[in-house]
Amino acid sequence: MFSLQTKLNMARATIFKDRPFYVQYYINAKCNLNCRMCNIVEGNSDLDQADLKTVEKIAKNLRKIGAGVVLLTGGEPFLRKDLPEIVKIFTGEGLNPRLQTAGYSTTREQLEACAKAGAKDINISLDSLIPEKQDYINGTIKNSWFKAIEAIVNSNDIFSDPDRICAFGTVLSKMNYMEVPAILELATFLGWYMSLVPVHITN
């Protein structure tokens, strides 16, 4: 899955603790959901998104400091129409971009374009197997669960490389903790991973 450069950077980071081999890069501060446990968009609402020239500089600098995996997050990264170009910039620098999405506005065409640009790694938010509960968690957004499932089905088809890393991002809360074994069972059935994310509570 990982490029040789990323593997070397990960090994060096583990041994010498001198490089951030996993980086979260907020490529925008826009989202079409209003998830009850998320304050990222609100916290980053005053920030402007970088244009592609600036993204190129960021990618080069991340390569120079020894980064490996770069999580392209937001907001909702798939609201950026130039996401495939961003993926290509990072893969061109020998970095491994990880896509993150809630799936609500993620089209098959976008996923195919990102895969063609070199993406092999995607994390899709899935907090419940009950459509109404997922919609409630996402801010009472109708059909958000069905859109997430559609993105999962498309990604499972498009990211077919044996070296792929596909995962559910599941935010653990009192609303869904009893469902974690069932969500994990679905992930295992699909050959996916599951990333449990703790809720961050603030004032």
PDB file of C-alpha atoms in Angstrom:
ATOM      1  CA  MET A   1       0.000   0.000   0.000  1.00  0.00           C
ATOM      2  CA  PHE A   2       2.621   2.533   1.048  1.00  0.00           C
ATOM      3  CA  SER A   3       5.363   3.853  -1.209  1.00  0.00           C
ATOM      4  CA  LEU A   4       8.949   2.934  -0.357  1.00  0.00           C
ATOM      5  CA  GLN A   5       9.560   6.542   0.713  1.00  0.00           C
ATOM      6  CA  THR A   6       6.600   6.418   3.126  1.00  0.00           C
ATOM      7  CA  LYS A   7       7.754   3.077   4.574  1.00  0.00           C
ATOM      8  CA  LEU A   8      11.242   4.495   5.179  1.00  0.00           C
ATOM      9  CA  ASN A   9       9.804   7.662   6.768  1.00  0.00           C
ATOM     10  CA  MET A  10       7.525   5.591   9.009  1.00  0.00           C
ATOM     11  CA  ALA A  11      10.442   3.409  10.110  1.00  0.00           C
ATOM     12  CA  ARG A  12      12.630   6.429  10.807  1.00  0.00           C
ATOM     13  CA  ALA A  13       9.829   8.211  12.691  1.00  0.00           C
ATOM     14  CA  THR A  14       9.281   5.133  14.845  1.00  0.00           C
ATOM     15  CA  ILE A  15      12.981   4.752  15.665  1.00  0.00           C
ATOM     16  CA  PHE A  16      14.202   8.355  15.914  1.00  0.00           C
ATOM     17  CA  LYS A  17      10.937  10.242  16.679  1.00  0.00           C
ATOM     18  CA  ASP A  18      12.104  13.052  14.380  1.00  0.00           C
ATOM     19  CA  ARG A  19       9.344  13.324  11.761  1.00  0.00           C
ATOM     20  CA  PRO A  20       5.542  13.491  11.579  1.00  0.00           C
ATOM     21  CA  PHE A  21       4.857  10.568   9.253  1.00  0.00           C
ATOM     22  CA  TYR A  22       1.048  10.948   9.656  1.00  0.00           C
ATOM     23  CA  VAL A  23      -0.357  14.423   8.979  1.00  0.00           C
ATOM     24  CA  GLN A  24      -3.935  15.714   8.925  1.00  0.00           C
ATOM     25  CA  TYR A  25      -4.391  18.391   6.296  1.00  0.00           C
ATOM     26  CA  TYR A  26      -7.647  20.355   6.387  1.00  0.00           C
ATOM     27  CA  ILE A  27      -8.126  21.163   2.708  1.00  0.00           C
ATOM     28  CA  ASN A  28     -11.335  23.118   3.314  1.00  0.00           C
ATOM     29  CA  ALA A  29     -13.653  24.309   6.078  1.00  0.00           C
ATOM     30  CA  LYS A  30     -16.946  23.619   4.311  1.00  0.00           C
ATOM     31  CA  CYS A  31     -19.345  20.776   5.023  1.00  0.00           C
ATOM     32  CA  ASN A  32     -22.878  19.903   3.996  1.00  0.00           C
ATOM     33  CA  LEU A  33     -23.578  18.041   7.257  1.00  0.00           C
ATOM     34  CA  ASN A  34     -23.942  19.392  10.771  1.00  0.00           C
ATOM     35  CA  CYS A  35     -22.760  16.442  12.854  1.00  0.00           C
ATOM     36  CA  ARG A  36     -23.619  16.674  16.539  1.00  0.00           C
ATOM     37  CA  MET A  37     -20.127  15.697  17.703  1.00  0.00           C
ATOM     38  CA  CYS A  38     -18.104  17.864  15.302  1.00  0.00           C
ATOM     39  CA  ASN A  39     -16.862  21.400  15.791  1.00  0.00           C
ATOM     40  CA  ILE A  40     -14.150  21.344  13.111  1.00  0.00           C
ATOM     41  CA  VAL A  41     -15.995  23.467  10.547  1.00  0.00           C
ATOM     42  CA  GLU A  42     -16.972  25.986  13.194  1.00  0.00           C
ATOM     43  CA  GLY A  43     -13.407  26.089  14.520  1.00  0.00           C
ATOM     44  CA  ASN A  44     -11.888  26.582  11.054  1.00  0.00           C
ATOM     45  CA  SER A  45     -14.575  28.800   9.501  1.00  0.00           C
ATOM     46  CA  ASP A  46     -12.265  31.829   9.355  1.00  0.00           C
ATOM     47  CA  LEU A  47      -9.620  30.000   7.306  1.00  0.00           C
ATOM     48  CA  ASP A  48      -9.337  30.236   3.518  1.00  0.00           C
ATOM     49  CA  GLN A  49      -8.610  27.084   1.546  1.00  0.00           C
ATOM     50  CA  ALA A  50      -5.287  26.916  -0.272  1.00  0.00           C
ATOM     51  CA  ASP A  51      -5.152  27.095  -4.047  1.00  0.00           C
ATOM     52  CA  LEU A  52      -3.351  24.366  -5.995  1.00  0.00           C
ATOM     53  CA  LYS A  53      -0.074  26.302  -6.168  1.00  0.00           C
ATOM     54  CA  THR A  54      -0.046  26.590  -2.367  1.00  0.00           C
ATOM     55  CA  VAL A  55      -0.993  22.915  -2.046  1.00  0.00           C
ATOM     56  CA  GLU A  56       2.082  22.095  -4.165  1.00  0.00           C
ATOM     57  CA  LYS A  57       4.286  24.045  -1.723  1.00  0.00           C
ATOM     58  CA  ILE A  58       2.669  22.302   1.244  1.00  0.00           C
ATOM     59  CA  ALA A  59       3.228  18.872  -0.337  1.00  0.00           C
ATOM     60  CA  LYS A  60       6.879  19.645  -1.066  1.00  0.00           C
ATOM     61  CA  ASN A  61       7.425  20.880   2.493  1.00  0.00           C
ATOM     62  CA  LEU A  62       5.738  17.798   3.972  1.00  0.00           C
ATOM     63  CA  ARG A  63       7.998  15.576   1.868  1.00  0.00           C
ATOM     64  CA  LYS A  64      11.061  17.540   3.037  1.00  0.00           C
ATOM     65  CA  ILE A  65      10.218  17.072   6.716  1.00  0.00           C
ATOM     66  CA  GLY A  66       9.655  13.342   6.235  1.00  0.00           C
ATOM     67  CA  ALA A  67       5.872  12.991   6.203  1.00  0.00           C
ATOM     68  CA  GLY A  68       4.349   9.854   4.719  1.00  0.00           C
ATOM     69  CA  VAL A  69       0.577   9.549   5.037  1.00  0.00           C
ATOM     70  CA  VAL A  70      -1.441  12.759   4.586  1.00  0.00           C
ATOM     71  CA  LEU A  71      -5.101  12.644   5.599  1.00  0.00           C
ATOM     72  CA  LEU A  72      -7.051  14.967   3.306  1.00  0.00           C
ATOM     73  CA  THR A  73      -9.862  16.099   5.557  1.00  0.00           C
ATOM     74  CA  GLY A  74     -12.089  19.112   6.142  1.00  0.00           C
ATOM     75  CA  GLY A  75     -14.920  20.008   6.323  1.00  0.00           C
ATOM     76  CA  GLU A  76     -15.962  17.678   3.554  1.00  0.00           C
ATOM     77  CA  PRO A  77     -12.997  17.250   1.186  1.00  0.00           C
ATOM     78  CA  PHE A  78     -15.218  16.070  -1.676  1.00  0.00           C
ATOM     79  CA  LEU A  79     -16.806  19.517  -1.853  1.00  0.00           C
ATOM     80  CA  ARG A  80     -13.556  20.569  -3.539  1.00  0.00           C
ATOM     81  CA  LYS A  81     -13.905  19.896  -7.244  1.00  0.00           C
ATOM     82  CA  ASP A  82     -10.103  19.900  -7.573  1.00  0.00           C
ATOM     83  CA  LEU A  83      -9.663  17.020  -5.078  1.00  0.00           C
ATOM     84  CA  PRO A  84      -8.251  14.637  -7.746  1.00  0.00           C
ATOM     85  CA  GLU A  85      -5.618  17.268  -8.608  1.00  0.00           C
ATOM     86  CA  ILE A  86      -4.736  17.572  -4.915  1.00  0.00           C
ATOM     87  CA  VAL A  87      -4.361  13.778  -4.688  1.00  0.00           C
ATOM     88  CA  LYS A  88      -2.059  13.864  -7.736  1.00  0.00           C
ATOM     89  CA  ILE A  89       0.095  16.581  -6.163  1.00  0.00           C
ATOM     90  CA  PHE A  90       0.671  14.478  -3.032  1.00  0.00           C
ATOM     91  CA  THR A  91       1.263  11.207  -4.879  1.00  0.00           C
ATOM     92  CA  GLY A  92       3.674  13.093  -7.167  1.00  0.00           C
ATOM     93  CA  GLU A  93       5.736  13.955  -4.087  1.00  0.00           C
ATOM     94  CA  GLY A  94       5.836  10.295  -3.029  1.00  0.00           C
ATOM     95  CA  LEU A  95       3.317  10.871  -0.244  1.00  0.00           C
ATOM     96  CA  ASN A  96       0.303   8.672   0.441  1.00  0.00           C
ATOM     97  CA  PRO A  97      -2.958  10.668   0.562  1.00  0.00           C
ATOM     98  CA  ARG A  98      -5.815   9.267   2.649  1.00  0.00           C
ATOM     99  CA  LEU A  99      -9.274  10.486   1.634  1.00  0.00           C
ATOM    100  CA  GLN A 100     -11.883  11.205   4.280  1.00  0.00           C
ATOM    101  CA  THR A 101     -15.582  11.693   3.592  1.00  0.00           C
ATOM    102  CA  ALA A 102     -19.041  11.417   5.087  1.00  0.00           C
ATOM    103  CA  GLY A 103     -20.218  10.319   1.651  1.00  0.00           C
ATOM    104  CA  TYR A 104     -23.072  12.797   1.382  1.00  0.00           C
ATOM    105  CA  SER A 105     -21.683  14.584  -1.667  1.00  0.00           C
ATOM    106  CA  THR A 106     -19.202  11.954  -2.836  1.00  0.00           C
ATOM    107  CA  THR A 107     -19.921  10.882  -6.404  1.00  0.00           C
ATOM    108  CA  ARG A 108     -18.657   7.792  -8.157  1.00  0.00           C
ATOM    109  CA  GLU A 109     -16.976  10.020 -10.768  1.00  0.00           C
ATOM    110  CA  GLN A 110     -15.002  11.846  -8.053  1.00  0.00           C
ATOM    111  CA  LEU A 111     -13.932   8.575  -6.454  1.00  0.00           C
ATOM    112  CA  GLU A 112     -12.809   7.202  -9.819  1.00  0.00           C
ATOM    113  CA  ALA A 113     -10.850  10.388 -10.564  1.00  0.00           C
ATOM    114  CA  CYS A 114      -9.122  10.236  -7.148  1.00  0.00           C
ATOM    115  CA  ALA A 115      -8.244   6.556  -7.660  1.00  0.00           C
ATOM    116  CA  LYS A 116      -6.865   7.367 -11.121  1.00  0.00           C
ATOM    117  CA  ALA A 117      -4.737  10.120  -9.498  1.00  0.00           C
ATOM    118  CA  GLY A 118      -3.179   7.492  -7.217  1.00  0.00           C
ATOM    119  CA  ALA A 119      -5.378   7.341  -4.094  1.00  0.00           C
ATOM    120  CA  LYS A 120      -5.641   3.875  -2.540  1.00  0.00           C
ATOM    121  CA  ASP A 121      -6.771   4.854   0.937  1.00  0.00           C
ATOM    122  CA  ILE A 122     -10.230   6.068   2.000  1.00  0.00           C
ATOM    123  CA  ASN A 123     -12.035   6.545   5.303  1.00  0.00           C
ATOM    124  CA  ILE A 124     -15.832   6.895   5.216  1.00  0.00           C
ATOM    125  CA  SER A 125     -17.845   8.051   8.237  1.00  0.00           C
ATOM    126  CA  LEU A 126     -20.306   5.421   9.449  1.00  0.00           C
ATOM    127  CA  ASP A 127     -21.644   5.892  12.981  1.00  0.00           C
ATOM    128  CA  SER A 128     -24.679   3.616  12.865  1.00  0.00           C
ATOM    129  CA  LEU A 129     -26.324   0.849  10.867  1.00  0.00           C
ATOM    130  CA  ILE A 130     -29.720   2.414  11.546  1.00  0.00           C
ATOM    131  CA  PRO A 131     -30.513   5.034   8.867  1.00  0.00           C
ATOM    132  CA  GLU A 132     -32.596   7.296  11.128  1.00  0.00           C
ATOM    133  CA  LYS A 133     -29.927   7.305  13.828  1.00  0.00           C
ATOM    134  CA  GLN A 134     -27.133   8.150  11.383  1.00  0.00           C
ATOM    135  CA  ASP A 135     -29.265  10.968   9.958  1.00  0.00           C
ATOM    136  CA  TYR A 136     -29.827  12.284  13.508  1.00  0.00           C
ATOM    137  CA  ILE A 137     -26.110  12.103  14.356  1.00  0.00           C
ATOM    138  CA  ASN A 138     -25.345  13.962  11.115  1.00  0.00           C
ATOM    139  CA  GLY A 139     -27.571  16.859  12.176  1.00  0.00           C
ATOM    140  CA  THR A 140     -30.933  15.467  11.076  1.00  0.00           C
ATOM    141  CA  ILE A 141     -29.797  15.371   7.447  1.00  0.00           C
ATOM    142  CA  LYS A 142     -32.230  13.235   5.451  1.00  0.00           C
ATOM    143  CA  ASN A 143     -30.731  10.260   3.581  1.00  0.00           C
ATOM    144  CA  SER A 144     -27.186  10.877   4.863  1.00  0.00           C
ATOM    145  CA  TRP A 145     -26.968   7.184   5.841  1.00  0.00           C
ATOM    146  CA  PHE A 146     -27.975   6.029   2.360  1.00  0.00           C
ATOM    147  CA  LYS A 147     -25.437   8.386   0.773  1.00  0.00           C
ATOM    148  CA  ALA A 148     -22.690   6.999   3.062  1.00  0.00           C
ATOM    149  CA  ILE A 149     -23.632   3.433   2.098  1.00  0.00           C
ATOM    150  CA  GLU A 150     -23.577   4.421  -1.584  1.00  0.00           C
ATOM    151  CA  ALA A 151     -20.064   5.865  -1.125  1.00  0.00           C
ATOM    152  CA  ILE A 152     -18.983   2.656   0.640  1.00  0.00           C
ATOM    153  CA  VAL A 153     -20.346   0.463  -2.181  1.00  0.00           C
ATOM    154  CA  ASN A 154     -18.678   2.636  -4.844  1.00  0.00           C
ATOM    155  CA  SER A 155     -15.375   2.761  -2.958  1.00  0.00           C
ATOM    156  CA  ASN A 156     -15.378  -0.995  -2.429  1.00  0.00           C
ATOM    157  CA  ASP A 157     -15.688  -1.380  -6.192  1.00  0.00           C
ATOM    158  CA  ILE A 158     -13.314   1.397  -7.276  1.00  0.00           C
ATOM    159  CA  PHE A 159     -10.525   0.848  -4.744  1.00  0.00           C
ATOM    160  CA  SER A 160     -10.021  -2.763  -5.769  1.00  0.00           C
ATOM    161  CA  ASP A 161      -6.223  -2.830  -5.548  1.00  0.00           C
ATOM    162  CA  PRO A 162      -5.113  -5.548  -3.074  1.00  0.00           C
ATOM    163  CA  ASP A 163      -2.935  -2.896  -1.376  1.00  0.00           C
ATOM    164  CA  ARG A 164      -5.884  -0.600  -0.682  1.00  0.00           C
ATOM    165  CA  ILE A 165      -6.835   0.597   2.788  1.00  0.00           C
ATOM    166  CA  CYS A 166     -10.569   1.213   3.146  1.00  0.00           C
ATOM    167  CA  ALA A 167     -12.015   1.977   6.573  1.00  0.00           C
ATOM    168  CA  PHE A 168     -15.075   3.157   8.426  1.00  0.00           C
ATOM    169  CA  GLY A 169     -14.524   6.194  10.633  1.00  0.00           C
ATOM    170  CA  THR A 170     -16.856   5.635  13.591  1.00  0.00           C
ATOM    171  CA  VAL A 171     -17.164   8.308  16.280  1.00  0.00           C
ATOM    172  CA  LEU A 172     -17.804   6.519  19.559  1.00  0.00           C
ATOM    173  CA  SER A 173     -20.572   8.079  21.647  1.00  0.00           C
ATOM    174  CA  LYS A 174     -23.453   7.161  23.942  1.00  0.00           C
ATOM    175  CA  MET A 175     -25.669   7.123  20.843  1.00  0.00           C
ATOM    176  CA  ASN A 176     -23.883   4.256  19.103  1.00  0.00           C
ATOM    177  CA  TYR A 177     -21.491   2.365  21.380  1.00  0.00           C
ATOM    178  CA  MET A 178     -23.772  -0.693  21.468  1.00  0.00           C
ATOM    179  CA  GLU A 179     -23.554  -0.901  17.661  1.00  0.00           C
ATOM    180  CA  VAL A 180     -19.768  -1.034  17.447  1.00  0.00           C
ATOM    181  CA  PRO A 181     -19.579  -4.873  17.190  1.00  0.00           C
ATOM    182  CA  ALA A 182     -22.131  -4.890  14.335  1.00  0.00           C
ATOM    183  CA  ILE A 183     -20.338  -2.075  12.452  1.00  0.00           C
ATOM    184  CA  LEU A 184     -17.056  -3.954  12.900  1.00  0.00           C
ATOM    185  CA  GLU A 185     -18.699  -7.123  11.592  1.00  0.00           C
ATOM    186  CA  LEU A 186     -19.783  -5.267   8.431  1.00  0.00           C
ATOM    187  CA  ALA A 187     -16.277  -3.831   7.980  1.00  0.00           C
ATOM    188  CA  THR A 188     -14.743  -7.297   8.369  1.00  0.00           C
ATOM    189  CA  PHE A 189     -17.224  -8.783   5.888  1.00  0.00           C
ATOM    190  CA  LEU A 190     -16.199  -6.169   3.302  1.00  0.00           C
ATOM    191  CA  GLY A 191     -12.475  -6.559   4.023  1.00  0.00           C
ATOM    192  CA  TRP A 192     -12.393  -3.039   5.445  1.00  0.00           C
ATOM    193  CA  TYR A 193     -10.937  -1.633   8.647  1.00  0.00           C
ATOM    194  CA  MET A 194     -12.692   0.333  11.370  1.00  0.00           C
ATOM    195  CA  SER A 195     -11.265   3.412  13.033  1.00  0.00           C
ATOM    196  CA  LEU A 196     -12.893   4.230  16.381  1.00  0.00           C
ATOM    197  CA  VAL A 197     -12.732   7.945  17.103  1.00  0.00           C
ATOM    198  CA  PRO A 198     -13.429   9.266  20.610  1.00  0.00           C
ATOM    199  CA  VAL A 199     -15.841  12.159  21.002  1.00  0.00           C
ATOM    200  CA  HIS A 200     -14.109  15.454  21.848  1.00  0.00           C
ATOM    201  CA  ILE A 201     -16.158  17.492  24.319  1.00  0.00           C
ATOM    202  CA  THR A 202     -15.567  21.224  24.632  1.00  0.00           C
ATOM    203  CA  ASN A 203     -17.436  24.220  25.980  1.00  0.00           C
TER     204      ASN A 203
END
